[in-house]
Coordinates of C-alpha atoms and ligand atoms in Angstrom, one line a residue:
X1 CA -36.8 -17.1 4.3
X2 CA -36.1 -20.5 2.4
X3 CA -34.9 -23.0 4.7
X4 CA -31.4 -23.3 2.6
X5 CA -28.0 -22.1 4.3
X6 CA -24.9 -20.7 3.1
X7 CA -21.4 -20.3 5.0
X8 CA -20.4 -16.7 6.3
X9 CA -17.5 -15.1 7.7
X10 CA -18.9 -13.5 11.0
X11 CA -17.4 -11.5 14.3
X12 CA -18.7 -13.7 17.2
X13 CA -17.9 -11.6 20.1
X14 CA -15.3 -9.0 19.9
X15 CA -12.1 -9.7 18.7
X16 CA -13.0 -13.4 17.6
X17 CA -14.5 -14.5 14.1
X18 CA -15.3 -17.7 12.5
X19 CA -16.9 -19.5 9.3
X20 CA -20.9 -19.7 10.7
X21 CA -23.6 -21.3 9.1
X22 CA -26.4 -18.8 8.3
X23 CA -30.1 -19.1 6.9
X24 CA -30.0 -17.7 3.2
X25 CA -32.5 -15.0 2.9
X26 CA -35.1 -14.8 0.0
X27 CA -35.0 -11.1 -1.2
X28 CA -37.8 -9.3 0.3
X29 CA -39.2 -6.2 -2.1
X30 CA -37.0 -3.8 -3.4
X31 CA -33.6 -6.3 -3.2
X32 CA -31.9 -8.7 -4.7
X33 CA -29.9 -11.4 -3.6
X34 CA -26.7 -11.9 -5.1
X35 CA -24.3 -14.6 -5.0
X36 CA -20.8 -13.4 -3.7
X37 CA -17.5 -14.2 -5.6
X38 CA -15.5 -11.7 -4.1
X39 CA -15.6 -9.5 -0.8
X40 CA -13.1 -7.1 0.4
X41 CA -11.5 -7.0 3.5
X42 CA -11.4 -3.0 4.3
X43 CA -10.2 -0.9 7.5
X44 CA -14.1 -1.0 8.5
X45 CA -13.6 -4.4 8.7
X46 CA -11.8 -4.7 11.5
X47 CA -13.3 -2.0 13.1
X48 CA -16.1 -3.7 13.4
X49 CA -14.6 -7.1 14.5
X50 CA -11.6 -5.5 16.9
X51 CA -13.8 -2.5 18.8
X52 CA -17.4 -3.9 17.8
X53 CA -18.0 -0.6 16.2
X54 CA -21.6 -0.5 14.3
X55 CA -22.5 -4.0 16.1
X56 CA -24.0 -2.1 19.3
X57 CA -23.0 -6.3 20.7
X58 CA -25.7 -8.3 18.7
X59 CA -23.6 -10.9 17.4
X60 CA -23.2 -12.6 15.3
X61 CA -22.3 -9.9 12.3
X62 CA -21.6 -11.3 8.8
X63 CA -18.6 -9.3 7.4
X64 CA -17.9 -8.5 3.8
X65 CA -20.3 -6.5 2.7
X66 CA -18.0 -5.2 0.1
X67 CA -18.8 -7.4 -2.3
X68 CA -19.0 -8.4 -6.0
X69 CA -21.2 -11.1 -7.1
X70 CA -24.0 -12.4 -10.0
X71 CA -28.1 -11.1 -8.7
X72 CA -29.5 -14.8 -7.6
X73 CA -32.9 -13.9 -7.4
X74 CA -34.7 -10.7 -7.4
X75 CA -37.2 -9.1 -4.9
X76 CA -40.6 -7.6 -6.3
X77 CA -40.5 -3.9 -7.4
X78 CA -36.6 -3.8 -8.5
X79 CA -36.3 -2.4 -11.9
X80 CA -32.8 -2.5 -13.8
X81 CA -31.5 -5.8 -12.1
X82 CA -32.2 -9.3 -13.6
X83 CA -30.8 -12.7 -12.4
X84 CA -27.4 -13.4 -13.7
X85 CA -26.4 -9.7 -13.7
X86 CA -22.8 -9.4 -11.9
X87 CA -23.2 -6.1 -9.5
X88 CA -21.3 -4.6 -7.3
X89 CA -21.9 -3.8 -3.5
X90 CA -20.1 -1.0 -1.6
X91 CA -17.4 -2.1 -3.3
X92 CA -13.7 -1.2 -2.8
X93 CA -13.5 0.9 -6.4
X94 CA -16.8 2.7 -5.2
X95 CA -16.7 2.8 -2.1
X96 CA -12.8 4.9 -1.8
X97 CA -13.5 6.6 -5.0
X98 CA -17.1 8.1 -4.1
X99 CA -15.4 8.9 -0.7
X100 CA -12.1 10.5 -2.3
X101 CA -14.8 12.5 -5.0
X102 CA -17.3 13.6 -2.1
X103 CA -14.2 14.4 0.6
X104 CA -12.2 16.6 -2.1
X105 CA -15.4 18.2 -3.8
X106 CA -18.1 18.3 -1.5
X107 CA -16.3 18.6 2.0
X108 CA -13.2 20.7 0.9
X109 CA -15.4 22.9 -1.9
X110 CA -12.7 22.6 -4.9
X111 CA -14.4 23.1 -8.2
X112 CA -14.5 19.1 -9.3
X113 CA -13.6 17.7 -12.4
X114 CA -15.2 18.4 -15.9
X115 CA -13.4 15.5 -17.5
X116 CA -12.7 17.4 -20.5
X117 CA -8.6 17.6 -21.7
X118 CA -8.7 21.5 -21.5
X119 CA -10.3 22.3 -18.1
X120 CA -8.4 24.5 -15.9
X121 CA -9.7 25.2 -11.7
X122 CA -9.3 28.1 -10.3
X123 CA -7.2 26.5 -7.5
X124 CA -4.9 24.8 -9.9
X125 CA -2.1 26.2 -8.5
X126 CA -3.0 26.0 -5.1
X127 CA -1.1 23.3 -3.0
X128 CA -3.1 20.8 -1.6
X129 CA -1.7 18.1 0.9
X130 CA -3.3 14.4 0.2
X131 CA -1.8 12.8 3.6
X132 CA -2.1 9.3 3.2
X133 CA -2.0 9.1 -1.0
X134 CA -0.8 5.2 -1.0
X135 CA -4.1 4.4 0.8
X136 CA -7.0 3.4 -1.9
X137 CA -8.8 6.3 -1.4
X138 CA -5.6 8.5 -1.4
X139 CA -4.5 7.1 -4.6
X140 CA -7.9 8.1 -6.0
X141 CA -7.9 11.4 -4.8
X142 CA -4.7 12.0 -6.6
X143 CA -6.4 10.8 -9.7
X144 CA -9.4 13.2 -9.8
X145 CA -7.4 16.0 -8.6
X146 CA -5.1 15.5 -11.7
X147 CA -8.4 15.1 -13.9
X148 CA -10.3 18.3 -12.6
X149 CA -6.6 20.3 -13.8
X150 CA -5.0 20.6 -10.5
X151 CA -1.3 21.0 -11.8
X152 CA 0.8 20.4 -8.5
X153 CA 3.1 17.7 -7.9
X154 CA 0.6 16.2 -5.3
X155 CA 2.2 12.6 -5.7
X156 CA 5.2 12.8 -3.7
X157 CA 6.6 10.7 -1.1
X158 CA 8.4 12.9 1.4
X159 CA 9.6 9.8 3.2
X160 CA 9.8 8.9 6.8
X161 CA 7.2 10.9 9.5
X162 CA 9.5 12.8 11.6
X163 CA 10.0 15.9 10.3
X164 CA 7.2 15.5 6.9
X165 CA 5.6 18.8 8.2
X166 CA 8.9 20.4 7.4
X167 CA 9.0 18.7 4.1
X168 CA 5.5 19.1 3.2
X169 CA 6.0 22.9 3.9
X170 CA 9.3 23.1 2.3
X171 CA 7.4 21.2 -1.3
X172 CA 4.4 23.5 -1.0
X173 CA 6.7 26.5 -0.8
X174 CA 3.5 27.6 1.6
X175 CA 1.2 27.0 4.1
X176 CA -1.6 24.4 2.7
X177 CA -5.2 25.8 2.7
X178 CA -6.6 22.4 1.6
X179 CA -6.1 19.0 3.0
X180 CA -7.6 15.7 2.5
X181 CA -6.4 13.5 5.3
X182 CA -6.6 9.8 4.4
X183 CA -5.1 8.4 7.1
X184 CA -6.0 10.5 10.4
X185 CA -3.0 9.6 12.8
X186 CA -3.3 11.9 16.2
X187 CA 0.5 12.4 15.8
X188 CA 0.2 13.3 11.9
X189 CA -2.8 15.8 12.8
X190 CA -0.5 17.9 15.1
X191 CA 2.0 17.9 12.3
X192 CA -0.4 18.6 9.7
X193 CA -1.5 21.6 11.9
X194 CA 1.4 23.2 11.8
X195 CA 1.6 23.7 7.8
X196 CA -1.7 24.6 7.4
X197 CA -3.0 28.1 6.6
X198 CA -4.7 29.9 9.3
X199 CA -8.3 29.9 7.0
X200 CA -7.1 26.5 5.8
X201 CA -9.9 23.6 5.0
X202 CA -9.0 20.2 6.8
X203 CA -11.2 16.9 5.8
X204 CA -10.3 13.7 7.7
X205 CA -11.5 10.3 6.5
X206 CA -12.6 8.5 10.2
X207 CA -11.9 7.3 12.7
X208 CA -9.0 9.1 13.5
X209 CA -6.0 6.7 15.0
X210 CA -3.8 6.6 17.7
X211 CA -1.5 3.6 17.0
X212 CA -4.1 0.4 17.2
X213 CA -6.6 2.6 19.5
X214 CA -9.5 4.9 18.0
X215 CA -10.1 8.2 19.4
X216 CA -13.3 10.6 18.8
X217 CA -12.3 13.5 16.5
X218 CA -13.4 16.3 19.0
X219 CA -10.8 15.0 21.1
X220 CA -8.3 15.2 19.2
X221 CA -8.8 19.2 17.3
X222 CA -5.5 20.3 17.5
X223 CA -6.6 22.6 14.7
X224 CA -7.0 27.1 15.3
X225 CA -10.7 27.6 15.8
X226 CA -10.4 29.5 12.3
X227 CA -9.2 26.1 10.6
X228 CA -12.5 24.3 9.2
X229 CA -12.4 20.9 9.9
X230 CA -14.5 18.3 8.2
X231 CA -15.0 14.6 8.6
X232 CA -15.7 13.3 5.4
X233 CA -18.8 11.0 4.5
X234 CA -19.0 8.3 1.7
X235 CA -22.7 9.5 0.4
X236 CA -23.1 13.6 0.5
X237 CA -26.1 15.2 0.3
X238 CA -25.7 16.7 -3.3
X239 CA -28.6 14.7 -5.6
X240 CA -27.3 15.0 -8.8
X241 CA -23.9 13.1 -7.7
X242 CA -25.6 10.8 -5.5
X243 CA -27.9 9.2 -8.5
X244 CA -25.0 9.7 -11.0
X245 CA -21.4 9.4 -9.6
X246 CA -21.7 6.0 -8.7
X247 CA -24.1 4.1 -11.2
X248 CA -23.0 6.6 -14.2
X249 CA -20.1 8.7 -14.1
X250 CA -17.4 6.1 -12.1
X251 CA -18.7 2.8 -14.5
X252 CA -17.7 5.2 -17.9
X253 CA -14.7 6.4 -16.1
X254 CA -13.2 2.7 -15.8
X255 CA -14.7 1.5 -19.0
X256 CA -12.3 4.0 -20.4
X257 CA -9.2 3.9 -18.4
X258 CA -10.0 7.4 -17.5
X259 CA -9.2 6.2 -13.5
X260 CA -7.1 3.4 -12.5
X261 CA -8.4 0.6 -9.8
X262 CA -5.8 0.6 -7.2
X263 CA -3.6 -3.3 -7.1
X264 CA -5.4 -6.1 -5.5
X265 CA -3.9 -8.7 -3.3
X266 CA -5.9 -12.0 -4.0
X267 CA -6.6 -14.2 -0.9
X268 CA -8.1 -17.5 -3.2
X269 CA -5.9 -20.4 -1.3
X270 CA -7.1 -22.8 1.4
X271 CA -10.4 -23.0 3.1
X272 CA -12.6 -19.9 3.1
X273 CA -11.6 -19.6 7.1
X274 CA -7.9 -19.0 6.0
X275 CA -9.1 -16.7 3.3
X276 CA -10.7 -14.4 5.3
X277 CA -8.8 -14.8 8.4
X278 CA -5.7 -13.8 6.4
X279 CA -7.0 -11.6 4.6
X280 CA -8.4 -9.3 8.1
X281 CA -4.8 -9.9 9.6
X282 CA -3.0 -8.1 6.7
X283 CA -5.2 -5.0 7.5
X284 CA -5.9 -5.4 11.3
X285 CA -2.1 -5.4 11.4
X286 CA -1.1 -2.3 9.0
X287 CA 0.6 -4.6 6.7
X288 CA -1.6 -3.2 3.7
X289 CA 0.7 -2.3 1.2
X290 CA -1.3 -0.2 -1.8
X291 CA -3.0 -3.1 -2.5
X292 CA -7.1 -3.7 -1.8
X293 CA -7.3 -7.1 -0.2
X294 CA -9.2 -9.2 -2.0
X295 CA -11.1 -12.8 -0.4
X296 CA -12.4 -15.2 -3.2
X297 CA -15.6 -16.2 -1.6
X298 CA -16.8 -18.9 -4.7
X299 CA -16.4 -19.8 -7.6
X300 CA -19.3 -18.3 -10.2
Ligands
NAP401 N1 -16.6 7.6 4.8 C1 -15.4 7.6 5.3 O1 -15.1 8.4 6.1 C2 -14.4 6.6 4.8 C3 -14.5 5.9 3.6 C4 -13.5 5.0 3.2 C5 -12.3 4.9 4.0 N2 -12.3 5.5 5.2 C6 -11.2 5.4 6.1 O2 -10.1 6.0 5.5 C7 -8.9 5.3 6.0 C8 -8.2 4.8 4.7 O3 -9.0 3.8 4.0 P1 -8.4 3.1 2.7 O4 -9.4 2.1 2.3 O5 -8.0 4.2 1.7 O6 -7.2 2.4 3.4 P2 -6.1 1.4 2.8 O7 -6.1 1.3 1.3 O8 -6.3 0.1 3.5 O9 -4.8 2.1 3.3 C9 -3.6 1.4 3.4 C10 -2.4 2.3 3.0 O10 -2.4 3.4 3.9 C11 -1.0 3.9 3.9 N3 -0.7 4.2 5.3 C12 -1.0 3.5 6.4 N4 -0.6 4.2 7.5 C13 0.0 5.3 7.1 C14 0.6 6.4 7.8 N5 0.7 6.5 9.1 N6 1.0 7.5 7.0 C15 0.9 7.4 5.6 N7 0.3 6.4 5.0 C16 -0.1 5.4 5.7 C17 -0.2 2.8 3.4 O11 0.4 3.3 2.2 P3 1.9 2.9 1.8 O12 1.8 1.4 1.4 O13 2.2 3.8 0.6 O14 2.7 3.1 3.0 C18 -1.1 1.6 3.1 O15 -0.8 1.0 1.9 C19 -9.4 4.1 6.9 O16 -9.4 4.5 8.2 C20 -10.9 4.0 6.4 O17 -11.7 3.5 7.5 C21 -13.3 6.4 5.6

């Protein structure tokens, strides 16, 4: 520990944050410490902040660990990282895309994407519902499902929530045997029941929502016994994707505009408070709009 400080944007108790003023760490062995430009303000977020989930109440907890930044100084034994690299922490493209791979190729089982013109899947017919595709990680999924040859018009908006069961149903022209659930509303989950097919597969991004309040998903099954049900999980337990997907495969999948980085919503005016603070009010009150929110933390 060096006896400098930085500023932070911390949850103080729950419900309340502020700018604190932290000791800056030294990086201990195997880290790095890296100098934030930009953090992301995601649904975790505000979690964390509104329901002190993942704080077990020690306060405070520095938010924003979705980060991009330049490596500041480097811990012993790190090998590939030098100061003045700019890396990437948790951050928005990886974190929702290595969710939306995992959740549609690990949890659901559908043969993933060979990123080759001419692949064909055996389920490329096969309707599969992507509830919740304006979300980031829906609008991934809809991506890779297009690049691994799935050849249904997933992208659809079927409009307001009322009777979209009936629509989904009436687009599919049959009952959905795969689902990827980005959005896990109770109400949505009852609707989403009634579409799918009896030995459908039915993977929910957590937690899943009523209105504001969270609700355990074992509550909330409104699923047939013979409907497998899977809450998805950022990092899977395959090996090969979890040293590749991330440092490899994504990086050469942007670098050629093989996947697109959802629209970003730039919070860089006023003091860092207003930054952040607006910045956790777009998403703490659903007023996310496609967009990643996006807080300018300092100038590199
Ligand atoms: N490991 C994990 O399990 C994991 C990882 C990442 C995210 N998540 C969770 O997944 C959820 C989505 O995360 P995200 O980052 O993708 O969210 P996001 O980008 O912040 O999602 C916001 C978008 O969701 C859409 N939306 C909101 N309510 C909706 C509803 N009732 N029906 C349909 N669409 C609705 C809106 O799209 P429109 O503007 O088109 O209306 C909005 O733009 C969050 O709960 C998050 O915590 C879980």
């Amino acid at each position: 520990m060096t006896s400098k400080t930085h500023l932070a944007f911390a949850s103080t108790a729950v419900g309340v944050t502020s700018v604190i003023e932290i000791p800056t760490p030294s990086p201990g062995p195997g880290e790095v410490m890296v100098n934030v430009a930009y953090s992301a303000v995601i649904p975790l977020d505000t979690y964390m902040t509104d329901y002190g989930r993942l704080i077990h109440g020690e306060y405070p907890v520095v938010l924003g660990f979705n980060l991009s930044g330049v490596v500041e100084a480097v811990g012993s034994g790190v090998d590939g990282l030098q100061t003045g690299y700019k890396v990437c922490a948790f951050a928005t493209i990886p974190d929702d895309f290595i969710t939306a791979f995992y959740t549609l190729f690990d949890c659901l089982e559908l043969p993933p994407p060979m990123f080759t013109i001419s692949a064909l899947t055996s389920h490329a017919e096969t309707p599969i519902l992507v509830y919740g595709a304006g979300a980031t990680s829906g609008q991934y999924a809809v991506q890779l499902l297009s690049l691994a040859g799935y050849r249904r018009d997933c992208n659809r908006s079927l409009g307001a929530a009322h009777d979209m069961a009936k629509k989904i149903l009436l687009a599919a022209g049959e009952s959905i045997q795969f689902v990827l659930d980005c959005i896990s509303a109770e109400g949505m989950l009852k609707s989403i029941s009634s579409i799918v097919n009896s030995n459908g597969i039915v993977a929910m991004l957590l937690p899943v929502t009523e209105g504001s309040r969270h609700i355990a998903g074992k509550d909330v099954n409104p699923f047939p016994d013979s409907v497998k049900l899977v809450g998805a999980k950022t990092l899977a337990q395959n090996e090969y994707l979890r040293d590749n997907l991330m440092p490899n495969i994504l990086p050469r999948l942007l670098e050629e505009d093989i996947i697109q980085p959802n629209r970003v919503c730039l919070f860089d005016q006023g003091s860092f408070q207003d930054r952040c603070q607006g910045a956790l009010d777009v998403v703490r009150n659903g007023q996310v709009n496609g967009e990643k929110n996006l807080v300018k933390v300092a100038s590199m």
